[in-house]
Tab-separated table of C-alpha atoms in Angstrom:
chain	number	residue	atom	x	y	z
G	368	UNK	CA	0.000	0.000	0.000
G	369	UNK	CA	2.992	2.366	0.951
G	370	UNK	CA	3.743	2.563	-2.608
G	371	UNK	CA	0.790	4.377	-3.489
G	372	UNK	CA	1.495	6.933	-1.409
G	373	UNK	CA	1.481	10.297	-2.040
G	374	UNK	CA	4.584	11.944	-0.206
G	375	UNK	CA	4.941	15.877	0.481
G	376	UNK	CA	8.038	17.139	1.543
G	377	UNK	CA	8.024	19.740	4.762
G	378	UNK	CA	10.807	21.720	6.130
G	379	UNK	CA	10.051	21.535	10.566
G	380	UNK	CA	11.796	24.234	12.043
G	381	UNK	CA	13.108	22.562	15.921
G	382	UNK	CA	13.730	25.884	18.100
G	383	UNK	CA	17.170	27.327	17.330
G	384	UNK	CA	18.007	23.848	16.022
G	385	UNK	CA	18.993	23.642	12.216
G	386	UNK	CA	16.087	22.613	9.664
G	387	UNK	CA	15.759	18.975	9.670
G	388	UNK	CA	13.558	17.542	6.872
G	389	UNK	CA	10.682	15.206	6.627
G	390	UNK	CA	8.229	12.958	4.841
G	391	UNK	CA	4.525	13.199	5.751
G	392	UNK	CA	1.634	11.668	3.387
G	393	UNK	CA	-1.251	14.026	3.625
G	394	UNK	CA	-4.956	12.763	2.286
G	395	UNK	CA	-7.713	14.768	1.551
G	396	UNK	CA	-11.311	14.104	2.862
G	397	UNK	CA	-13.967	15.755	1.217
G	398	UNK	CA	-18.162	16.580	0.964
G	399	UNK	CA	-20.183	17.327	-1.681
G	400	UNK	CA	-23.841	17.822	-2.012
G	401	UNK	CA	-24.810	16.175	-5.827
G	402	UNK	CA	-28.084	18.699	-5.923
G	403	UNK	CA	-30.265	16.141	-7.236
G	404	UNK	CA	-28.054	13.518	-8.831
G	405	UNK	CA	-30.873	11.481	-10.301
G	406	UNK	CA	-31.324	9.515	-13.496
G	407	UNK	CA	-34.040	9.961	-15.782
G	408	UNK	CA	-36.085	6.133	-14.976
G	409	UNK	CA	-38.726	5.792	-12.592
G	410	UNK	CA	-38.248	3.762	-8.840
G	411	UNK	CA	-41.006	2.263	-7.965
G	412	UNK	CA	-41.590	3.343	-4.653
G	413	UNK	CA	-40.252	6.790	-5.076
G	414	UNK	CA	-41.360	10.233	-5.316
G	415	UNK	CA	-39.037	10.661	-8.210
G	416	UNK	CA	-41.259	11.252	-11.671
G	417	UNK	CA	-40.410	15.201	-11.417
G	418	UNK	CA	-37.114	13.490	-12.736
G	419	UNK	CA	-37.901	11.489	-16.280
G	420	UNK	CA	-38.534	13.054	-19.712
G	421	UNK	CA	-41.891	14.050	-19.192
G	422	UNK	CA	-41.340	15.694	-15.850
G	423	UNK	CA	-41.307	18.920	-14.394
G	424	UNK	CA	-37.295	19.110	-15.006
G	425	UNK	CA	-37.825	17.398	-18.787
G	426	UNK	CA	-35.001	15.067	-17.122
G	427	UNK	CA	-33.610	13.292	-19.680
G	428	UNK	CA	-30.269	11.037	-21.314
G	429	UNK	CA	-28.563	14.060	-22.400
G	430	UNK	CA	-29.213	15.997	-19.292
G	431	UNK	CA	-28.284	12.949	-17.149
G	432	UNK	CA	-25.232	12.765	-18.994
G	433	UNK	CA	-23.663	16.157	-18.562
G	434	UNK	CA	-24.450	16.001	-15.151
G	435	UNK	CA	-22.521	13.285	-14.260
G	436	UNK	CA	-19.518	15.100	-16.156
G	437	UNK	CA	-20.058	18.009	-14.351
G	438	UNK	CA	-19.839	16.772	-10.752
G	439	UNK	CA	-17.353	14.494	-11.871
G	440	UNK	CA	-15.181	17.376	-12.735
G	441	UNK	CA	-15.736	18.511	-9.116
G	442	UNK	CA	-15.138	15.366	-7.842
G	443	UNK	CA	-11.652	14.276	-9.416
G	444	UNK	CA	-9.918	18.505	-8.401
G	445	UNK	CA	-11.515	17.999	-5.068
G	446	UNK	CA	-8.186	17.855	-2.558
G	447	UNK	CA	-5.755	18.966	-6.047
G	448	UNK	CA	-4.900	22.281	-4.565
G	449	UNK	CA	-2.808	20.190	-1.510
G	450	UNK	CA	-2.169	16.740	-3.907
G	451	UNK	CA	-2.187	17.329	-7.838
G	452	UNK	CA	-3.100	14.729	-9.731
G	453	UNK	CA	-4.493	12.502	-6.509
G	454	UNK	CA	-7.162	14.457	-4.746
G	455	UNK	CA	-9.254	13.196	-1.802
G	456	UNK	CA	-8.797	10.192	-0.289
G	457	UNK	CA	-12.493	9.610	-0.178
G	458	UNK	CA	-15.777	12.176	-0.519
G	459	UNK	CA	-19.045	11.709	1.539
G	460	UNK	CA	-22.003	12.601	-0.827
G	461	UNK	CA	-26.073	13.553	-0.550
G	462	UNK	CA	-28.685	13.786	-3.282
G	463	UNK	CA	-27.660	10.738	-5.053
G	464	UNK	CA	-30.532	8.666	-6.313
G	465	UNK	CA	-29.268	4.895	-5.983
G	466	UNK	CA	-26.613	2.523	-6.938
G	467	UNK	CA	-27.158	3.149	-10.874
G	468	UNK	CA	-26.039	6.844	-10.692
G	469	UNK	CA	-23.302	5.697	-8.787
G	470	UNK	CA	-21.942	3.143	-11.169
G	471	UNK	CA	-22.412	5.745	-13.808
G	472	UNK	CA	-20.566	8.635	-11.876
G	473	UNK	CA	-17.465	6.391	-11.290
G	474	UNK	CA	-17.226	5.161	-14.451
G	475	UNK	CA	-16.891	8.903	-15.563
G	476	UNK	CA	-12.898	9.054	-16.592
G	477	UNK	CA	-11.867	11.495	-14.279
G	478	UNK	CA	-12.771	9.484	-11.500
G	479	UNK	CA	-11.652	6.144	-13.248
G	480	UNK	CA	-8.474	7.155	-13.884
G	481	UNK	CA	-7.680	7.328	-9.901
G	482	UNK	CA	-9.986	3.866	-9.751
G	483	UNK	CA	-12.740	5.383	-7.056
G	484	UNK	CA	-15.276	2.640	-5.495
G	485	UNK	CA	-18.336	3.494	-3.642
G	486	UNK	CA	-20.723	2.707	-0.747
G	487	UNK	CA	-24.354	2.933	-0.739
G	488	UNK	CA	-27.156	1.295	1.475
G	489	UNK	CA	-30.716	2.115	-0.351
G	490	UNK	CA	-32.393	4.115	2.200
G	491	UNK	CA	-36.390	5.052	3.342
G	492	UNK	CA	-36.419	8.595	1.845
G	493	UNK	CA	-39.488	9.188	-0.213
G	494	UNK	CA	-37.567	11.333	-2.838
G	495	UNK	CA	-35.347	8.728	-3.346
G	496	UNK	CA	-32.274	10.688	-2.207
G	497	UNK	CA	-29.298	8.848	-0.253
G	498	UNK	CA	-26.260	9.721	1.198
G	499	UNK	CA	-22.689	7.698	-0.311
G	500	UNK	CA	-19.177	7.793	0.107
G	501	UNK	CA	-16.760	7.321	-3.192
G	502	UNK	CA	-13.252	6.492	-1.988
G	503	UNK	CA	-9.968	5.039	-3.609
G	504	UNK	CA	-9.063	1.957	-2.332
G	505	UNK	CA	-5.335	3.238	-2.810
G	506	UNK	CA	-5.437	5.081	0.584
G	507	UNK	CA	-8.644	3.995	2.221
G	508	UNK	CA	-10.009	0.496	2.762
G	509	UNK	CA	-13.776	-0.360	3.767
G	510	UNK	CA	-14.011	-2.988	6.396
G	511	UNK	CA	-17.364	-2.828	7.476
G	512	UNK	CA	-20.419	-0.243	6.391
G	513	UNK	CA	-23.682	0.228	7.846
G	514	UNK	CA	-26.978	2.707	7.473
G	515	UNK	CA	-27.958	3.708	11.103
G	516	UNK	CA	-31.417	4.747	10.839
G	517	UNK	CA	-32.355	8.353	11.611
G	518	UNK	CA	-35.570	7.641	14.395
G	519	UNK	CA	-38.434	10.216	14.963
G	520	UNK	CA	-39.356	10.295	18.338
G	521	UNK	CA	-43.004	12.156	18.141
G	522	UNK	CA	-45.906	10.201	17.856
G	523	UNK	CA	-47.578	12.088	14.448
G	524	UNK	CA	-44.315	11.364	12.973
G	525	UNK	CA	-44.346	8.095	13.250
G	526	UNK	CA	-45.008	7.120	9.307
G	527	UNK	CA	-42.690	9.938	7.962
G	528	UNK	CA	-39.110	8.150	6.921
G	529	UNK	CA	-35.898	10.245	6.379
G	530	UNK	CA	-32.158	9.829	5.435
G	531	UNK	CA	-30.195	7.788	8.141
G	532	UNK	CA	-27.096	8.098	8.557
G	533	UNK	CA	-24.218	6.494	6.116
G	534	UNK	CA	-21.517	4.632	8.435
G	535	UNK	CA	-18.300	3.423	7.235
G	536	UNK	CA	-15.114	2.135	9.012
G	537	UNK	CA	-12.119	1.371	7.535
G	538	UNK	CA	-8.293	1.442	6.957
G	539	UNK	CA	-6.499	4.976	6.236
G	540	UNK	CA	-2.156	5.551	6.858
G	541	UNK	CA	-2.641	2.056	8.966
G	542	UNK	CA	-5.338	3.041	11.401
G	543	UNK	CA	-9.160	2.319	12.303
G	544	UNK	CA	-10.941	5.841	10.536
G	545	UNK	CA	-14.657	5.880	10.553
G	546	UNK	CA	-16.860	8.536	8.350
G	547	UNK	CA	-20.427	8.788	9.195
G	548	UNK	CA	-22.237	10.616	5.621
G	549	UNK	CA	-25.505	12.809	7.150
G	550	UNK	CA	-27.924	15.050	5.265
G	551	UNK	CA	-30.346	16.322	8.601
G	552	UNK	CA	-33.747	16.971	7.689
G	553	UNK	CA	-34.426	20.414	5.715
G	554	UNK	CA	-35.046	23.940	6.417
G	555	UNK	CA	-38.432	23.855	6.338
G	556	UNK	CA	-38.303	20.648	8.498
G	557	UNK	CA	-38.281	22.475	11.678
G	558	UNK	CA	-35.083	22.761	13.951
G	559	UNK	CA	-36.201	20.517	16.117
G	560	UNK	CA	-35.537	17.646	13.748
G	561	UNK	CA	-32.078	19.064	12.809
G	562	UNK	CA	-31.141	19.378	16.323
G	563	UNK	CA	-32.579	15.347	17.038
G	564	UNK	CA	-30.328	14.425	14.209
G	565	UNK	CA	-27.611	16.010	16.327
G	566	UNK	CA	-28.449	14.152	19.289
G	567	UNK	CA	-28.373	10.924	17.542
G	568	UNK	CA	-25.080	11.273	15.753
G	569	UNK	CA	-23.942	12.209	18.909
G	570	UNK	CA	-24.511	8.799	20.272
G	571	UNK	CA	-23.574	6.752	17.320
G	572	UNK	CA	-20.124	8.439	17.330
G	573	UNK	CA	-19.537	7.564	21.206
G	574	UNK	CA	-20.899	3.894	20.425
G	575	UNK	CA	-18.036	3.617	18.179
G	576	UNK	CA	-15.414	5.210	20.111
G	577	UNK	CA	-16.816	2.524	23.130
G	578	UNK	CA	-15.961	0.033	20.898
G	579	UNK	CA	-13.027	1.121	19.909
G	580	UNK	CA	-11.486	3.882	21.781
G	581	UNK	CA	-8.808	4.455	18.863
G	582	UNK	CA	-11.108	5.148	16.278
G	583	UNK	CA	-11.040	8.622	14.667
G	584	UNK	CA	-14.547	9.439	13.450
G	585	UNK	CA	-15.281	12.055	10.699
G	586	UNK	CA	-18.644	13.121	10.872
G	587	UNK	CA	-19.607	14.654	7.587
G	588	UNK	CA	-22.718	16.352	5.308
G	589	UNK	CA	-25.219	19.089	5.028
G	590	UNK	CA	-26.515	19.608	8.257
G	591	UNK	CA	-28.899	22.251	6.264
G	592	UNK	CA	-27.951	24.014	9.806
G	593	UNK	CA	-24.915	26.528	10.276
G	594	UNK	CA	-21.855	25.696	12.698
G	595	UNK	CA	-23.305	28.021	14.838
G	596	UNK	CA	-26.859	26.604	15.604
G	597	UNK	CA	-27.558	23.998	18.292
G	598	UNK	CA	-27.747	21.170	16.553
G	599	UNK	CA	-24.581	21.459	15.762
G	600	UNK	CA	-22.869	22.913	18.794
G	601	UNK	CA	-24.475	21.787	21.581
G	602	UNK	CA	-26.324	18.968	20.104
G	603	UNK	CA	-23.769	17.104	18.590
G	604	UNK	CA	-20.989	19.284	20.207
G	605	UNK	CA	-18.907	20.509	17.745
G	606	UNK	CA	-16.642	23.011	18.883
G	607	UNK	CA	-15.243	25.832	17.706
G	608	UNK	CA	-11.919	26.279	18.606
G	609	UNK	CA	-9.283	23.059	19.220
G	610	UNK	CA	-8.314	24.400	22.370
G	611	UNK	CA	-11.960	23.926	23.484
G	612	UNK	CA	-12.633	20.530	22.715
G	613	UNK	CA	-13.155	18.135	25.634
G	614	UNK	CA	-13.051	14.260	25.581
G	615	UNK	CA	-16.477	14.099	24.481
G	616	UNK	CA	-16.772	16.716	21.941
G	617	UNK	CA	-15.746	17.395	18.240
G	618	UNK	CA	-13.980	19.671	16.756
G	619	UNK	CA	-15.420	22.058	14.142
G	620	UNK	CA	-13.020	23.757	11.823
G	621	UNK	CA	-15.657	25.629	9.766
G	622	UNK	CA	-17.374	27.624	13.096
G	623	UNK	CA	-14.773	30.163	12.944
G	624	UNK	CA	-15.148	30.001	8.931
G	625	UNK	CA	-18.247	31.310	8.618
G	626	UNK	CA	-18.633	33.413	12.008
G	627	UNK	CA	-15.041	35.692	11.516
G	628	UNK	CA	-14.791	35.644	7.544
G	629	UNK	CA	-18.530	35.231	6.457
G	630	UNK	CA	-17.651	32.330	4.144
G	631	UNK	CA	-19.514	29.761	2.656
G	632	UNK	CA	-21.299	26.753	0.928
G	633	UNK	CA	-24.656	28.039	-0.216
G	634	UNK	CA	-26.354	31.170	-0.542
G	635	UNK	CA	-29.727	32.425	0.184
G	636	UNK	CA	-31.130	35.539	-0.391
G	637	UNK	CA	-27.727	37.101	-0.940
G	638	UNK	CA	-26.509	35.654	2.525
G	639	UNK	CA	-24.269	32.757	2.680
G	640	UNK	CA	-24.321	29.741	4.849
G	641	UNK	CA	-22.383	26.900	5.861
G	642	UNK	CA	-24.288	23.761	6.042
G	643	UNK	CA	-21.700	21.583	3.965
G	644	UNK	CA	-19.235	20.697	7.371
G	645	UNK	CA	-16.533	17.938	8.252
G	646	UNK	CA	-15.995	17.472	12.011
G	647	UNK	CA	-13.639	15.158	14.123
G	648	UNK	CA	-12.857	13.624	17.222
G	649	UNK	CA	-10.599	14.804	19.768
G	650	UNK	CA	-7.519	11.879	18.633
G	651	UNK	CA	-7.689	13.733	15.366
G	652	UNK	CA	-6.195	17.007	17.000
G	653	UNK	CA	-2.894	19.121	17.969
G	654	UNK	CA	-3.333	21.031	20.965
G	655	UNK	CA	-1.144	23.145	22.505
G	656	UNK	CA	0.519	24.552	19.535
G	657	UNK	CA	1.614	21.168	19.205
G	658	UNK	CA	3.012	19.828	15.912
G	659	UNK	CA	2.801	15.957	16.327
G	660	UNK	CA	2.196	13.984	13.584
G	661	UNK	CA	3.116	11.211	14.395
G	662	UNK	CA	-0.166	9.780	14.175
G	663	UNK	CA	-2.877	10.611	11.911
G	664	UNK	CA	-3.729	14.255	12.485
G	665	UNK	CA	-5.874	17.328	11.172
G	666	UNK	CA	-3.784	19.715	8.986
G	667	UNK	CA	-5.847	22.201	7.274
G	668	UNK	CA	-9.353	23.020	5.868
G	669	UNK	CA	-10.779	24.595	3.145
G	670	UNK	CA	-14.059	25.298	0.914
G	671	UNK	CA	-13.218	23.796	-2.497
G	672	UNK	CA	-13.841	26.915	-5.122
G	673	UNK	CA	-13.494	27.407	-8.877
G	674	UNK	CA	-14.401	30.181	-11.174
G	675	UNK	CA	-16.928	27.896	-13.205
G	676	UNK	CA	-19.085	26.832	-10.194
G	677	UNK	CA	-20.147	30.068	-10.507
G	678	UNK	CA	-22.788	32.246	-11.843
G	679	UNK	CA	-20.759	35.121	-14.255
G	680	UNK	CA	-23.905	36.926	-15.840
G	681	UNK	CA	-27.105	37.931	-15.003
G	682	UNK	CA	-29.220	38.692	-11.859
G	683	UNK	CA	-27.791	35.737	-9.996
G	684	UNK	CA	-24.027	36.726	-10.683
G	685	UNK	CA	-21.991	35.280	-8.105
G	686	UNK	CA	-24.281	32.891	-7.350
G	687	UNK	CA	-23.422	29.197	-7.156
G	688	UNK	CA	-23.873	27.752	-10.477
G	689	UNK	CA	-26.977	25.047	-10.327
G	690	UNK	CA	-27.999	22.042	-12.705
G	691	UNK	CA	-31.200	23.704	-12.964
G	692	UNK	CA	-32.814	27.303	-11.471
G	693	UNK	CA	-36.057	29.008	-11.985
G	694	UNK	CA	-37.327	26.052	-14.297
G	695	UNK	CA	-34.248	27.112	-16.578
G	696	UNK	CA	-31.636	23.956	-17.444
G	697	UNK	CA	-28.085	25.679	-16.713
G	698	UNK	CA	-25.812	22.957	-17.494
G	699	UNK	CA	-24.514	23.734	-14.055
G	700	UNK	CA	-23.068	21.929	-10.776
G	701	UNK	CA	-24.924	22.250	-7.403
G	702	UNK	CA	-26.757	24.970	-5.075
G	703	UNK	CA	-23.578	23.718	-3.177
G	704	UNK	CA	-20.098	24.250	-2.825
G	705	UNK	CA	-17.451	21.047	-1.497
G	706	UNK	CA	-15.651	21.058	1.443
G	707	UNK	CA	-12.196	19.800	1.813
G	708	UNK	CA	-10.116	18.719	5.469
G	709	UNK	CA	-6.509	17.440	5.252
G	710	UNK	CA	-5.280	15.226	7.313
G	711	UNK	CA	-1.260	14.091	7.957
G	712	UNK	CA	1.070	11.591	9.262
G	713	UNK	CA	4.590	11.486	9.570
G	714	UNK	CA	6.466	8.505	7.957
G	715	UNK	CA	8.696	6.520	9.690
């Protein structure tokens, strides 16, 4: 596996001692909301006909098509900025219909090329929308997956079903990393269901730390709630500064992101938010100023940009660049923009 590596070279400055030089590998983890990453057949079941040719988005092979180039374009220069010509190490998704558009997306060449795999569990929403992970078995192996089921607790919702939540454990620079894929209940769902989300995530993440108290856990996907709001703070206690983080908290890198420099994934009514978020367990961290890598560690952060998954014209100039807006096919991307954390580990 070590050959696959991807090696950057760092000059570590040791007090008033001389530079000494060494190897770390870095791998990028990434998120990316499809926006409606559906193909153009019916599943029975599924509240999906707004999605075929004779739908309200005239969904059809062509349209399918250059979708699936388009967010694999994303996809494959996710993590490039840090690693050219490697990119992420694996990418949590939402908004993908089923295992078909999956096959299809990773069979696009630009994700080929690097030989990405997927996971997917069909799930209970009534759209038909899942969550999935696409990884490359180069720097992450899957040893066991599993769909934890999002659970209403109120009695009048008892027949409503929802997204659960994507679980995956595996192998990453020889040690036990687990990525649990979310995408909490909407806007218009009420906080209360975002912020029960946050509860429950909260207590799968501790399960697996119980059974394994080595495990780093990623928790990842549009919360369609801002670092700042209480499902994700208190909730599912995501922090906002490192030096904060107790035992049984998270760390959240993109807090400070959108509080202090007003950036982020999606935009409405001319404001942005940040609902697109990767946080991490405490074993994931430096404190202290501390810079020991020695073990798998965070590095850096950032929100994945590009000229093109923009608007450039019009009234919605500056805009994030969608598949399809006001009933108008734009050839575009997502309402979305990806998120990016690197991790690193020195090499022996």
């Amino acid at each position: 596996m070590k050959k696959y590596l991807f090696f950057l070279m760092f000059t570590v400055l040791f007090g008033a001692k001389v530079n000494a030089q060494k190897k770390f590998s870095v791998y990028g983890v990434g998120f990316y909301n499809q926006e409606n990453l559906f193909d153009y057949t019916h599943d029975e079941g599924k509240n999906d006909m707004a999605f075929t040719p004779n739908g309200s988005y005239k969904w059809n092979k062509m349209k399918y098509e250059s979708k699936l180039r388009n967010m694999s374009k994303v996809l494959a220069e996710m993590g490039t900025d840090v690693l050219p010509n490697v990119g992420c190490a694996f990418i949590g998704l939402s908004e993908v219909e089923n295992a078909h558009v999956l096959d299809d997306l990773t069979a696009q060449p630009a994700l080929a090329a690097r030989g990405y795999k997927y996971v997917h569990i069909e799930g209970p929403d009534r759209r038909g929308i899942d969550c999935a992970l696409i990884y490359n078995p180069k720097f992450f192996t899957v040893r066991d997956t599993k769909l934890v089921p999002y659970v209403y607790e109120r009695a009048e919702d008892a027949k409503r079903a929802t997204r659960g939540f994507l679980t995956v454990s595996g192998t990453m620079a020889d040690e036990h990393v687990t990525v649990v894929v979310c995408h909490w209940p909407s806007r218009g769902a009420g906080s209360y269901y975002r912020e029960l989300a946050g509860k429950q995530v909260k207590v799968l993440k501790d399960s697996l730390l119980q059974d394994d108290p080595n495990v780093k856990v990623l928790v990842m996907g549009d919360m369609n709630d801002d670092p700042t709001n209480k499902s994700m703070y208190e909730c599912l206690s995501a922090k906002a500064n490192i030096e904060e983080v107790g035992a049984g908290d998270m760390y959240n890198p993109w807090y400070n992101v959108l509080a202090k420099e007003n950036i982020g994934t999606l935009q409405y009514q001319g404001k942005w938010n940040l609902f697109d978020q990767i946080v991490m367990t405490p074993n994931f961290l430096n404190k202290n100023n501390q810079k020991d890598f020695s073990s798998l560690k965070y590095w850096k952060h950032q929100v994945f940009r590009r000229d093109y998954l923009f608007q450039e014209t019009g009234k919605y100039k500056g805009n994030t660049k969608r598949t399809t807006a006001g009933g108008v096919w734009l050839d575009g991307y997502s309402d979305h923009l990806p998120v990016v954390v690197y991790l690193m580990k020195e090499q022996k």
